[in-house]
């Protein structure tokens, strides 16, 4: 489609199309230089992660390998590049014999970096070493980053020796920005591991990453402009990493037709990174290792929703496990923080890896708090991992919050896992306090009757105290006969209504129950029903209406007297009616039946008495089946 951004559809089988179609302004760096062969070299004035960069460096995430429509990765034709190299070499030497005293011009630095990339990608290490000799400190730090990034694509011991030797030569010539190199390569290594998931192609990865990044920023609080800027920056970082991976995937497929690492190759890659850390020595601080650990974890929080189950135990995850383990050994102290973030965003496979790292290094991670984060965001898979592999067992807090929010899936998961009776009662209280009647209806039949009977008063009092002014949840319990016995349910409501000396009872709860659910309310309903009957009979006998009501059919007379009461009772629903309304219904049923009815009769039976004497055309679903009984 014309308006479609193809730079968001990276395909490892055709990276050339990616380069031709992607828009320069959408790439990682703000400025792009293209030579006549289509090779791209990215330059930017911004910093890398957390503003860390080398001495005077303004190259961020420079390409490990050039992007070219002519596939320069496998080309050995350096005739044009070598001529440029010779011209540049003579010009630099003419200006100053000591290359470290003056910085290269921007044009020379870009050209030198491009040529170094081409030589390194094509395994022409001798030519690459010549370029090192011409680099100034800024370019040397860029070369260090480029060379270090290539370790995650090593396949042979010869390549390992060549790359580690190259890193040592670059450092020996003056490169010293180990911080930026470590942060950048940690981010890339994470992306490499993520993209080796069997269920996710590189093209799918880009779309998934963009969607998850959008979701993550939406869940975060803060200034919208800053969030948008952060999103753009992270998007560019990830685009850079995925395009690097796409090129190497294509190159590897040309050699051995596979897109995954063997355990031997993983060992080579981790050995190369360990060699780099040893070379850096004390140049890297605990803060550097901590930031690198965060940089490595971040992409996995975006990708892991698409990992195949058990990815954390496979070869693809071995690289990131080894990388994170070395960063922890170096001084990274944010394992728990990253663990909580991974739990919050449902990054189950990353949670597994961090649990393993914490266990191996005897580190404490807060699995209970992590379970709270995962349940709050309804990450069921992560919750299962935390319980089964992290031994999380504090269900009450997460269950309580899920009941308050009305998150049925999480509530059901905790109940199925096994909750104590007291925990279920507290969750029931939370649900009715928040008017989550669906959750209350689910929990009620799962609490033993004797437990409810013992805690019934406390449940109603606590629910009213925690409510935000509405007593709909309390009314739901009463209408649905939450104690399973109408007499007991009415008695509890009456007891609270009459407890004038109990300061723990909220005034609005006491007033509500006294008006609608107390014995006094029932007596008031009876009295109202008697007065209504007397008034109606006076009208029937003494009324001056030209229509003689006594000549109407009895069913119509009953409708005139009690149709409004009948409709109000049907509208109320539930197993129990409020006492005031029930008193009116008892009196009405007695009058139409011509005999006293039992005051403890079920509401449905009393309504059926009225229906028997009303015209069928006025009935609302006559003789309905009993409402669901929660016992």
PDB file of C-alpha atoms in Angstrom, residues 247-540:
ATOM      1  CA  UNK A 247      21.285  -8.853   7.887  1.00  0.00           C
ATOM      2  CA  UNK A 248      23.143 -11.477   9.899  1.00  0.00           C
ATOM      3  CA  UNK A 249      20.234 -13.901   9.493  1.00  0.00           C
ATOM      4  CA  UNK A 250      20.449 -13.499   5.743  1.00  0.00           C
ATOM      5  CA  UNK A 251      24.199 -13.927   5.787  1.00  0.00           C
ATOM      6  CA  UNK A 252      23.923 -17.070   7.918  1.00  0.00           C
ATOM      7  CA  UNK A 253      21.257 -18.560   5.699  1.00  0.00           C
ATOM      8  CA  UNK A 254      23.558 -18.082   2.722  1.00  0.00           C
ATOM      9  CA  UNK A 255      26.148 -20.224   4.568  1.00  0.00           C
ATOM     10  CA  UNK A 256      24.233 -22.906   6.446  1.00  0.00           C
ATOM     11  CA  UNK A 257      20.508 -22.299   5.843  1.00  0.00           C
ATOM     12  CA  UNK A 258      19.557 -21.886   9.496  1.00  0.00           C
ATOM     13  CA  UNK A 259      18.530 -19.019  11.719  1.00  0.00           C
ATOM     14  CA  UNK A 260      19.415 -20.224  15.202  1.00  0.00           C
ATOM     15  CA  UNK A 261      22.511 -20.761  17.332  1.00  0.00           C
ATOM     16  CA  UNK A 262      23.926 -24.061  18.488  1.00  0.00           C
ATOM     17  CA  UNK A 263      25.151 -24.585  22.026  1.00  0.00           C
ATOM     18  CA  UNK A 264      28.726 -24.427  20.725  1.00  0.00           C
ATOM     19  CA  UNK A 265      28.094 -21.042  19.113  1.00  0.00           C
ATOM     20  CA  UNK A 266      26.469 -19.764  22.296  1.00  0.00           C
ATOM     21  CA  UNK A 267      29.570 -20.741  24.224  1.00  0.00           C
ATOM     22  CA  UNK A 268      31.725 -18.844  21.730  1.00  0.00           C
ATOM     23  CA  UNK A 269      29.562 -15.735  22.051  1.00  0.00           C
ATOM     24  CA  UNK A 270      29.574 -15.746  25.849  1.00  0.00           C
ATOM     25  CA  UNK A 271      33.306 -16.394  25.861  1.00  0.00           C
ATOM     26  CA  UNK A 272      33.808 -13.314  23.697  1.00  0.00           C
ATOM     27  CA  UNK A 273      31.713 -11.155  26.028  1.00  0.00           C
ATOM     28  CA  UNK A 274      33.591 -12.457  29.069  1.00  0.00           C
ATOM     29  CA  UNK A 275      36.861 -11.600  27.332  1.00  0.00           C
ATOM     30  CA  UNK A 276      35.591  -8.061  26.753  1.00  0.00           C
ATOM     31  CA  UNK A 277      34.597  -7.647  30.403  1.00  0.00           C
ATOM     32  CA  UNK A 278      38.006  -8.865  31.517  1.00  0.00           C
ATOM     33  CA  UNK A 279      39.613  -6.362  29.186  1.00  0.00           C
ATOM     34  CA  UNK A 280      37.415  -3.536  30.514  1.00  0.00           C
ATOM     35  CA  UNK A 281      38.322  -4.400  34.104  1.00  0.00           C
ATOM     36  CA  UNK A 282      37.683  -1.592  36.563  1.00  0.00           C
ATOM     37  CA  UNK A 283      36.592   0.764  33.790  1.00  0.00           C
ATOM     38  CA  UNK A 284      33.062  -0.570  34.278  1.00  0.00           C
ATOM     39  CA  UNK A 285      31.336   0.401  37.534  1.00  0.00           C
ATOM     40  CA  UNK A 286      28.469  -1.220  39.373  1.00  0.00           C
ATOM     41  CA  UNK A 287      26.184   1.419  37.882  1.00  0.00           C
ATOM     42  CA  UNK A 288      27.296   0.429  34.381  1.00  0.00           C
ATOM     43  CA  UNK A 289      26.496  -3.222  35.034  1.00  0.00           C
ATOM     44  CA  UNK A 290      23.134  -2.253  36.521  1.00  0.00           C
ATOM     45  CA  UNK A 291      22.158  -0.163  33.497  1.00  0.00           C
ATOM     46  CA  UNK A 292      23.366  -2.876  31.124  1.00  0.00           C
ATOM     47  CA  UNK A 293      21.226  -5.416  33.017  1.00  0.00           C
ATOM     48  CA  UNK A 294      18.193  -3.171  32.552  1.00  0.00           C
ATOM     49  CA  UNK A 295      19.021  -2.685  28.863  1.00  0.00           C
ATOM     50  CA  UNK A 296      19.171  -6.452  28.371  1.00  0.00           C
ATOM     51  CA  UNK A 297      15.881  -7.097  30.169  1.00  0.00           C
ATOM     52  CA  UNK A 298      13.866  -4.363  28.502  1.00  0.00           C
ATOM     53  CA  UNK A 299      13.420  -5.923  25.015  1.00  0.00           C
ATOM     54  CA  UNK A 300      12.333  -9.210  26.554  1.00  0.00           C
ATOM     55  CA  UNK A 301       9.453  -7.468  28.334  1.00  0.00           C
ATOM     56  CA  UNK A 302       8.240  -6.406  24.889  1.00  0.00           C
ATOM     57  CA  UNK A 303       8.804  -9.681  23.061  1.00  0.00           C
ATOM     58  CA  UNK A 304       8.078 -12.387  25.580  1.00  0.00           C
ATOM     59  CA  UNK A 305       4.318 -12.554  25.028  1.00  0.00           C
ATOM     60  CA  UNK A 306       5.083 -14.299  21.735  1.00  0.00           C
ATOM     61  CA  UNK A 307       7.716 -16.734  22.961  1.00  0.00           C
ATOM     62  CA  UNK A 308       7.025 -20.406  22.623  1.00  0.00           C
ATOM     63  CA  UNK A 309       6.370 -22.020  26.047  1.00  0.00           C
ATOM     64  CA  UNK A 310       9.567 -23.102  27.736  1.00  0.00           C
ATOM     65  CA  UNK A 311      11.716 -20.689  25.722  1.00  0.00           C
ATOM     66  CA  UNK A 312      13.632 -19.812  28.897  1.00  0.00           C
ATOM     67  CA  UNK A 313      14.900 -23.400  29.116  1.00  0.00           C
ATOM     68  CA  UNK A 314      16.052 -23.613  25.494  1.00  0.00           C
ATOM     69  CA  UNK A 315      19.283 -22.797  23.682  1.00  0.00           C
ATOM     70  CA  UNK A 316      17.877 -19.484  22.447  1.00  0.00           C
ATOM     71  CA  UNK A 317      17.713 -18.198  26.018  1.00  0.00           C
ATOM     72  CA  UNK A 318      21.141 -19.485  27.018  1.00  0.00           C
ATOM     73  CA  UNK A 319      22.862 -16.382  25.677  1.00  0.00           C
ATOM     74  CA  UNK A 320      20.715 -13.985  27.677  1.00  0.00           C
ATOM     75  CA  UNK A 321      21.051 -16.170  30.782  1.00  0.00           C
ATOM     76  CA  UNK A 322      24.808 -16.107  30.481  1.00  0.00           C
ATOM     77  CA  UNK A 323      24.898 -12.389  29.733  1.00  0.00           C
ATOM     78  CA  UNK A 324      22.683 -11.476  32.700  1.00  0.00           C
ATOM     79  CA  UNK A 325      24.664 -13.792  34.948  1.00  0.00           C
ATOM     80  CA  UNK A 326      27.926 -12.043  34.055  1.00  0.00           C
ATOM     81  CA  UNK A 327      26.341  -8.630  34.610  1.00  0.00           C
ATOM     82  CA  UNK A 328      25.203  -9.714  38.073  1.00  0.00           C
ATOM     83  CA  UNK A 329      28.701 -10.956  38.848  1.00  0.00           C
ATOM     84  CA  UNK A 330      30.002  -7.581  37.721  1.00  0.00           C
ATOM     85  CA  UNK A 331      27.793  -5.709  40.189  1.00  0.00           C
ATOM     86  CA  UNK A 332      24.291  -5.290  38.741  1.00  0.00           C
ATOM     87  CA  UNK A 333      21.950  -4.783  41.703  1.00  0.00           C
ATOM     88  CA  UNK A 334      18.591  -4.370  39.985  1.00  0.00           C
ATOM     89  CA  UNK A 335      17.576  -7.983  39.532  1.00  0.00           C
ATOM     90  CA  UNK A 336      14.534  -7.582  41.791  1.00  0.00           C
ATOM     91  CA  UNK A 337      13.465  -4.372  40.066  1.00  0.00           C
ATOM     92  CA  UNK A 338      13.619  -5.996  36.627  1.00  0.00           C
ATOM     93  CA  UNK A 339      11.896  -9.070  38.059  1.00  0.00           C
ATOM     94  CA  UNK A 340       8.957  -6.970  39.264  1.00  0.00           C
ATOM     95  CA  UNK A 341       8.731  -5.131  35.942  1.00  0.00           C
ATOM     96  CA  UNK A 342       8.733  -8.411  34.036  1.00  0.00           C
ATOM     97  CA  UNK A 343       5.953  -9.722  36.290  1.00  0.00           C
ATOM     98  CA  UNK A 344       3.914  -6.570  35.838  1.00  0.00           C
ATOM     99  CA  UNK A 345       3.993  -6.814  32.049  1.00  0.00           C
ATOM    100  CA  UNK A 346       3.469 -10.560  31.912  1.00  0.00           C
ATOM    101  CA  UNK A 347       6.945 -11.400  30.587  1.00  0.00           C
ATOM    102  CA  UNK A 348       6.764 -14.953  31.841  1.00  0.00           C
ATOM    103  CA  UNK A 349       9.908 -16.273  30.176  1.00  0.00           C
ATOM    104  CA  UNK A 350      11.970 -13.368  31.507  1.00  0.00           C
ATOM    105  CA  UNK A 351      10.508 -14.001  34.960  1.00  0.00           C
ATOM    106  CA  UNK A 352      11.724 -17.603  34.682  1.00  0.00           C
ATOM    107  CA  UNK A 353      15.220 -16.502  33.705  1.00  0.00           C
ATOM    108  CA  UNK A 354      15.438 -13.970  36.523  1.00  0.00           C
ATOM    109  CA  UNK A 355      14.239 -16.560  39.032  1.00  0.00           C
ATOM    110  CA  UNK A 356      17.031 -18.864  37.902  1.00  0.00           C
ATOM    111  CA  UNK A 357      19.624 -16.089  38.124  1.00  0.00           C
ATOM    112  CA  UNK A 358      18.428 -15.103  41.602  1.00  0.00           C
ATOM    113  CA  UNK A 359      18.654 -18.709  42.792  1.00  0.00           C
ATOM    114  CA  UNK A 360      22.125 -19.254  41.330  1.00  0.00           C
ATOM    115  CA  UNK A 361      23.468 -16.051  42.853  1.00  0.00           C
ATOM    116  CA  UNK A 362      21.591 -16.324  46.186  1.00  0.00           C
ATOM    117  CA  UNK A 363      19.703 -13.103  45.525  1.00  0.00           C
ATOM    118  CA  UNK A 364      16.350 -12.174  47.048  1.00  0.00           C
ATOM    119  CA  UNK A 365      13.477 -11.411  44.698  1.00  0.00           C
ATOM    120  CA  UNK A 366      10.040 -10.446  45.998  1.00  0.00           C
ATOM    121  CA  UNK A 367       7.849 -13.157  44.492  1.00  0.00           C
ATOM    122  CA  UNK A 368       4.841 -12.118  46.589  1.00  0.00           C
ATOM    123  CA  UNK A 369       4.912  -8.535  45.342  1.00  0.00           C
ATOM    124  CA  UNK A 370       5.525  -9.836  41.828  1.00  0.00           C
ATOM    125  CA  UNK A 371       2.414 -12.017  42.146  1.00  0.00           C
ATOM    126  CA  UNK A 372       0.474  -8.901  43.128  1.00  0.00           C
ATOM    127  CA  UNK A 373       1.707  -7.050  40.031  1.00  0.00           C
ATOM    128  CA  UNK A 374       0.964  -9.956  37.707  1.00  0.00           C
ATOM    129  CA  UNK A 375      -2.534 -10.496  39.113  1.00  0.00           C
ATOM    130  CA  UNK A 376      -3.330  -6.780  38.970  1.00  0.00           C
ATOM    131  CA  UNK A 377      -2.672  -6.857  35.230  1.00  0.00           C
ATOM    132  CA  UNK A 378      -4.326 -10.268  34.791  1.00  0.00           C
ATOM    133  CA  UNK A 379      -1.148 -12.024  33.606  1.00  0.00           C
ATOM    134  CA  UNK A 380      -2.277 -15.571  34.324  1.00  0.00           C
ATOM    135  CA  UNK A 381       0.739 -17.310  32.793  1.00  0.00           C
ATOM    136  CA  UNK A 382       3.121 -15.226  34.882  1.00  0.00           C
ATOM    137  CA  UNK A 383       1.062 -15.923  38.008  1.00  0.00           C
ATOM    138  CA  UNK A 384       1.368 -19.653  37.411  1.00  0.00           C
ATOM    139  CA  UNK A 385       5.125 -19.331  36.984  1.00  0.00           C
ATOM    140  CA  UNK A 386       5.489 -17.328  40.203  1.00  0.00           C
ATOM    141  CA  UNK A 387       3.481 -19.865  42.206  1.00  0.00           C
ATOM    142  CA  UNK A 388       4.891 -23.061  40.709  1.00  0.00           C
ATOM    143  CA  UNK A 389       8.516 -22.003  40.206  1.00  0.00           C
ATOM    144  CA  UNK A 390       8.882 -19.055  42.579  1.00  0.00           C
ATOM    145  CA  UNK A 391       6.849 -20.607  45.431  1.00  0.00           C
ATOM    146  CA  UNK A 392       4.670 -17.515  45.860  1.00  0.00           C
ATOM    147  CA  UNK A 393       1.885 -18.298  48.325  1.00  0.00           C
ATOM    148  CA  UNK A 394       0.424 -15.041  49.645  1.00  0.00           C
ATOM    149  CA  UNK A 395      -2.914 -15.068  47.821  1.00  0.00           C
ATOM    150  CA  UNK A 396      -4.963 -12.801  50.073  1.00  0.00           C
ATOM    151  CA  UNK A 397      -3.740  -9.397  48.880  1.00  0.00           C
ATOM    152  CA  UNK A 398      -3.985 -10.119  45.135  1.00  0.00           C
ATOM    153  CA  UNK A 399      -7.314 -11.919  45.610  1.00  0.00           C
ATOM    154  CA  UNK A 400      -8.699  -8.977  47.568  1.00  0.00           C
ATOM    155  CA  UNK A 401      -7.712  -6.455  44.898  1.00  0.00           C
ATOM    156  CA  UNK A 402      -9.053  -8.639  42.099  1.00  0.00           C
ATOM    157  CA  UNK A 403     -12.402  -8.894  43.921  1.00  0.00           C
ATOM    158  CA  UNK A 404     -12.502  -5.118  44.342  1.00  0.00           C
ATOM    159  CA  UNK A 405     -11.860  -4.588  40.617  1.00  0.00           C
ATOM    160  CA  UNK A 406     -14.293  -7.265  39.555  1.00  0.00           C
ATOM    161  CA  UNK A 407     -11.627  -9.302  37.739  1.00  0.00           C
ATOM    162  CA  UNK A 408     -13.405 -12.639  37.561  1.00  0.00           C
ATOM    163  CA  UNK A 409     -10.583 -14.475  35.753  1.00  0.00           C
ATOM    164  CA  UNK A 410      -8.058 -13.714  38.489  1.00  0.00           C
ATOM    165  CA  UNK A 411     -10.536 -14.466  41.305  1.00  0.00           C
ATOM    166  CA  UNK A 412     -11.380 -17.819  39.765  1.00  0.00           C
ATOM    167  CA  UNK A 413      -7.679 -18.625  39.341  1.00  0.00           C
ATOM    168  CA  UNK A 414      -6.955 -18.013  43.028  1.00  0.00           C
ATOM    169  CA  UNK A 415     -10.028 -19.948  44.156  1.00  0.00           C
ATOM    170  CA  UNK A 416      -9.083 -22.892  41.944  1.00  0.00           C
ATOM    171  CA  UNK A 417      -5.577 -22.796  43.420  1.00  0.00           C
ATOM    172  CA  UNK A 418      -7.017 -23.107  46.899  1.00  0.00           C
ATOM    173  CA  UNK A 419      -7.969 -20.336  49.305  1.00  0.00           C
ATOM    174  CA  UNK A 420      -8.805 -20.529  52.984  1.00  0.00           C
ATOM    175  CA  UNK A 421     -12.356 -19.816  54.126  1.00  0.00           C
ATOM    176  CA  UNK A 422     -11.290 -16.609  55.822  1.00  0.00           C
ATOM    177  CA  UNK A 423      -9.622 -15.383  52.624  1.00  0.00           C
ATOM    178  CA  UNK A 424     -12.823 -16.028  50.694  1.00  0.00           C
ATOM    179  CA  UNK A 425     -14.833 -14.092  53.286  1.00  0.00           C
ATOM    180  CA  UNK A 426     -12.490 -11.113  53.021  1.00  0.00           C
ATOM    181  CA  UNK A 427     -12.698 -11.248  49.218  1.00  0.00           C
ATOM    182  CA  UNK A 428     -16.510 -11.374  49.482  1.00  0.00           C
ATOM    183  CA  UNK A 429     -16.444  -8.303  51.721  1.00  0.00           C
ATOM    184  CA  UNK A 430     -14.222  -6.472  49.228  1.00  0.00           C
ATOM    185  CA  UNK A 431     -16.500  -7.350  46.327  1.00  0.00           C
ATOM    186  CA  UNK A 432     -19.709  -6.148  47.982  1.00  0.00           C
ATOM    187  CA  UNK A 433     -17.975  -2.999  49.238  1.00  0.00           C
ATOM    188  CA  UNK A 434     -17.122  -2.236  45.600  1.00  0.00           C
ATOM    189  CA  UNK A 435     -20.560  -3.343  44.361  1.00  0.00           C
ATOM    190  CA  UNK A 436     -18.997  -6.177  42.326  1.00  0.00           C
ATOM    191  CA  UNK A 437     -22.058  -8.381  42.614  1.00  0.00           C
ATOM    192  CA  UNK A 438     -20.841 -10.833  39.978  1.00  0.00           C
ATOM    193  CA  UNK A 439     -17.792 -11.651  42.099  1.00  0.00           C
ATOM    194  CA  UNK A 440     -19.972 -11.880  45.219  1.00  0.00           C
ATOM    195  CA  UNK A 441     -22.321 -14.308  43.472  1.00  0.00           C
ATOM    196  CA  UNK A 442     -19.342 -16.477  42.509  1.00  0.00           C
ATOM    197  CA  UNK A 443     -17.804 -16.493  45.998  1.00  0.00           C
ATOM    198  CA  UNK A 444     -20.956 -17.021  48.088  1.00  0.00           C
ATOM    199  CA  UNK A 445     -21.540 -20.731  47.375  1.00  0.00           C
ATOM    200  CA  UNK A 446     -17.858 -21.462  48.021  1.00  0.00           C
ATOM    201  CA  UNK A 447     -17.931 -20.286  51.631  1.00  0.00           C
ATOM    202  CA  UNK A 448     -19.282 -22.782  54.202  1.00  0.00           C
ATOM    203  CA  UNK A 449     -22.573 -21.743  55.820  1.00  0.00           C
ATOM    204  CA  UNK A 450     -21.255 -21.924  59.354  1.00  0.00           C
ATOM    205  CA  UNK A 451     -18.388 -19.580  58.453  1.00  0.00           C
ATOM    206  CA  UNK A 452     -20.780 -17.067  56.910  1.00  0.00           C
ATOM    207  CA  UNK A 453     -23.112 -17.294  59.887  1.00  0.00           C
ATOM    208  CA  UNK A 454     -20.293 -16.574  62.314  1.00  0.00           C
ATOM    209  CA  UNK A 455     -18.951 -13.606  60.306  1.00  0.00           C
ATOM    210  CA  UNK A 456     -22.170 -12.280  58.760  1.00  0.00           C
ATOM    211  CA  UNK A 457     -22.468  -9.149  60.912  1.00  0.00           C
ATOM    212  CA  UNK A 458     -18.782  -8.294  60.489  1.00  0.00           C
ATOM    213  CA  UNK A 459     -19.010  -8.785  56.727  1.00  0.00           C
ATOM    214  CA  UNK A 460     -21.928  -6.359  56.394  1.00  0.00           C
ATOM    215  CA  UNK A 461     -20.339  -3.808  58.717  1.00  0.00           C
ATOM    216  CA  UNK A 462     -16.962  -3.937  56.974  1.00  0.00           C
ATOM    217  CA  UNK A 463     -18.515  -3.756  53.519  1.00  0.00           C
ATOM    218  CA  UNK A 464     -20.474  -0.634  54.437  1.00  0.00           C
ATOM    219  CA  UNK A 465     -17.425   0.961  56.028  1.00  0.00           C
ATOM    220  CA  UNK A 466     -15.283   0.370  52.931  1.00  0.00           C
ATOM    221  CA  UNK A 467     -17.939   1.347  50.399  1.00  0.00           C
ATOM    222  CA  UNK A 468     -17.885   4.669  48.629  1.00  0.00           C
ATOM    223  CA  UNK A 469     -21.420   5.583  49.687  1.00  0.00           C
ATOM    224  CA  UNK A 470     -23.392   2.933  47.824  1.00  0.00           C
ATOM    225  CA  UNK A 471     -24.918   0.000  49.692  1.00  0.00           C
ATOM    226  CA  UNK A 472     -25.865  -1.930  46.555  1.00  0.00           C
ATOM    227  CA  UNK A 473     -23.502  -4.734  47.505  1.00  0.00           C
ATOM    228  CA  UNK A 474     -25.029  -5.086  50.970  1.00  0.00           C
ATOM    229  CA  UNK A 475     -28.503  -5.125  49.467  1.00  0.00           C
ATOM    230  CA  UNK A 476     -27.391  -7.813  47.003  1.00  0.00           C
ATOM    231  CA  UNK A 477     -26.352 -10.115  49.847  1.00  0.00           C
ATOM    232  CA  UNK A 478     -29.624  -9.627  51.684  1.00  0.00           C
ATOM    233  CA  UNK A 479     -31.830 -10.029  48.627  1.00  0.00           C
ATOM    234  CA  UNK A 480     -30.028 -13.257  47.753  1.00  0.00           C
ATOM    235  CA  UNK A 481     -30.392 -14.724  51.241  1.00  0.00           C
ATOM    236  CA  UNK A 482     -26.633 -14.977  51.755  1.00  0.00           C
ATOM    237  CA  UNK A 483     -27.031 -17.066  54.935  1.00  0.00           C
ATOM    238  CA  UNK A 484     -29.222 -19.611  53.162  1.00  0.00           C
ATOM    239  CA  UNK A 485     -32.017 -19.162  55.741  1.00  0.00           C
ATOM    240  CA  UNK A 486     -34.493 -16.254  55.394  1.00  0.00           C
ATOM    241  CA  UNK A 487     -35.094 -16.079  59.133  1.00  0.00           C
ATOM    242  CA  UNK A 488     -31.356 -15.901  59.850  1.00  0.00           C
ATOM    243  CA  UNK A 489     -30.691 -13.338  57.102  1.00  0.00           C
ATOM    244  CA  UNK A 490     -33.516 -11.037  58.273  1.00  0.00           C
ATOM    245  CA  UNK A 491     -32.386 -11.464  61.875  1.00  0.00           C
ATOM    246  CA  UNK A 492     -28.828 -10.315  61.080  1.00  0.00           C
ATOM    247  CA  UNK A 493     -30.109  -7.238  59.285  1.00  0.00           C
ATOM    248  CA  UNK A 494     -32.442  -6.412  62.172  1.00  0.00           C
ATOM    249  CA  UNK A 495     -29.696  -6.858  64.729  1.00  0.00           C
ATOM    250  CA  UNK A 496     -27.459  -4.334  62.974  1.00  0.00           C
ATOM    251  CA  UNK A 497     -30.369  -1.932  62.484  1.00  0.00           C
ATOM    252  CA  UNK A 498     -31.140  -1.946  66.196  1.00  0.00           C
ATOM    253  CA  UNK A 499     -27.515  -1.719  67.385  1.00  0.00           C
ATOM    254  CA  UNK A 500     -27.640   1.942  68.296  1.00  0.00           C
ATOM    255  CA  UNK A 501     -24.756   1.575  70.759  1.00  0.00           C
ATOM    256  CA  UNK A 502     -22.356  -0.057  68.308  1.00  0.00           C
ATOM    257  CA  UNK A 503     -20.028   2.658  67.053  1.00  0.00           C
ATOM    258  CA  UNK A 504     -18.510   0.290  64.501  1.00  0.00           C
ATOM    259  CA  UNK A 505     -21.729   0.361  62.464  1.00  0.00           C
ATOM    260  CA  UNK A 506     -21.728   3.048  59.791  1.00  0.00           C
ATOM    261  CA  UNK A 507     -24.680   5.454  60.288  1.00  0.00           C
ATOM    262  CA  UNK A 508     -25.838   5.085  56.679  1.00  0.00           C
ATOM    263  CA  UNK A 509     -25.868   1.281  57.000  1.00  0.00           C
ATOM    264  CA  UNK A 510     -27.903   1.429  60.207  1.00  0.00           C
ATOM    265  CA  UNK A 511     -30.384   3.866  58.660  1.00  0.00           C
ATOM    266  CA  UNK A 512     -30.706   1.803  55.477  1.00  0.00           C
ATOM    267  CA  UNK A 513     -31.337  -1.464  57.302  1.00  0.00           C
ATOM    268  CA  UNK A 514     -33.749   0.122  59.762  1.00  0.00           C
ATOM    269  CA  UNK A 515     -35.818   1.597  56.955  1.00  0.00           C
ATOM    270  CA  UNK A 516     -35.969  -1.463  54.701  1.00  0.00           C
ATOM    271  CA  UNK A 517     -34.738  -4.662  56.383  1.00  0.00           C
ATOM    272  CA  UNK A 518     -35.637  -4.519  60.081  1.00  0.00           C
ATOM    273  CA  UNK A 519     -38.556  -6.045  61.966  1.00  0.00           C
ATOM    274  CA  UNK A 520     -39.808  -2.497  62.477  1.00  0.00           C
ATOM    275  CA  UNK A 521     -39.817  -2.051  58.683  1.00  0.00           C
ATOM    276  CA  UNK A 522     -41.865  -5.252  58.315  1.00  0.00           C
ATOM    277  CA  UNK A 523     -44.401  -4.022  60.866  1.00  0.00           C
ATOM    278  CA  UNK A 524     -44.580  -0.720  59.025  1.00  0.00           C
ATOM    279  CA  UNK A 525     -45.234  -2.592  55.788  1.00  0.00           C
ATOM    280  CA  UNK A 526     -48.044  -4.582  57.377  1.00  0.00           C
ATOM    281  CA  UNK A 527     -49.608  -1.416  58.726  1.00  0.00           C
ATOM    282  CA  UNK A 528     -49.289   0.294  55.352  1.00  0.00           C
ATOM    283  CA  UNK A 529     -50.977  -2.686  53.677  1.00  0.00           C
ATOM    284  CA  UNK A 530     -53.881  -2.601  56.144  1.00  0.00           C
ATOM    285  CA  UNK A 531     -54.419   1.122  55.648  1.00  0.00           C
ATOM    286  CA  UNK A 532     -54.259   0.665  51.889  1.00  0.00           C
ATOM    287  CA  UNK A 533     -56.947  -2.024  52.024  1.00  0.00           C
ATOM    288  CA  UNK A 534     -59.219   0.137  54.213  1.00  0.00           C
ATOM    289  CA  UNK A 535     -58.864   3.117  51.890  1.00  0.00           C
ATOM    290  CA  UNK A 536     -59.502   0.986  48.827  1.00  0.00           C
ATOM    291  CA  UNK A 537     -62.662  -0.491  50.329  1.00  0.00           C
ATOM    292  CA  UNK A 538     -63.944   2.975  51.198  1.00  0.00           C
ATOM    293  CA  UNK A 539     -63.501   3.997  47.587  1.00  0.00           C
ATOM    294  CA  UNK A 540     -65.137   0.791  46.418  1.00  0.00           C
TER     295      UNK A 540
END
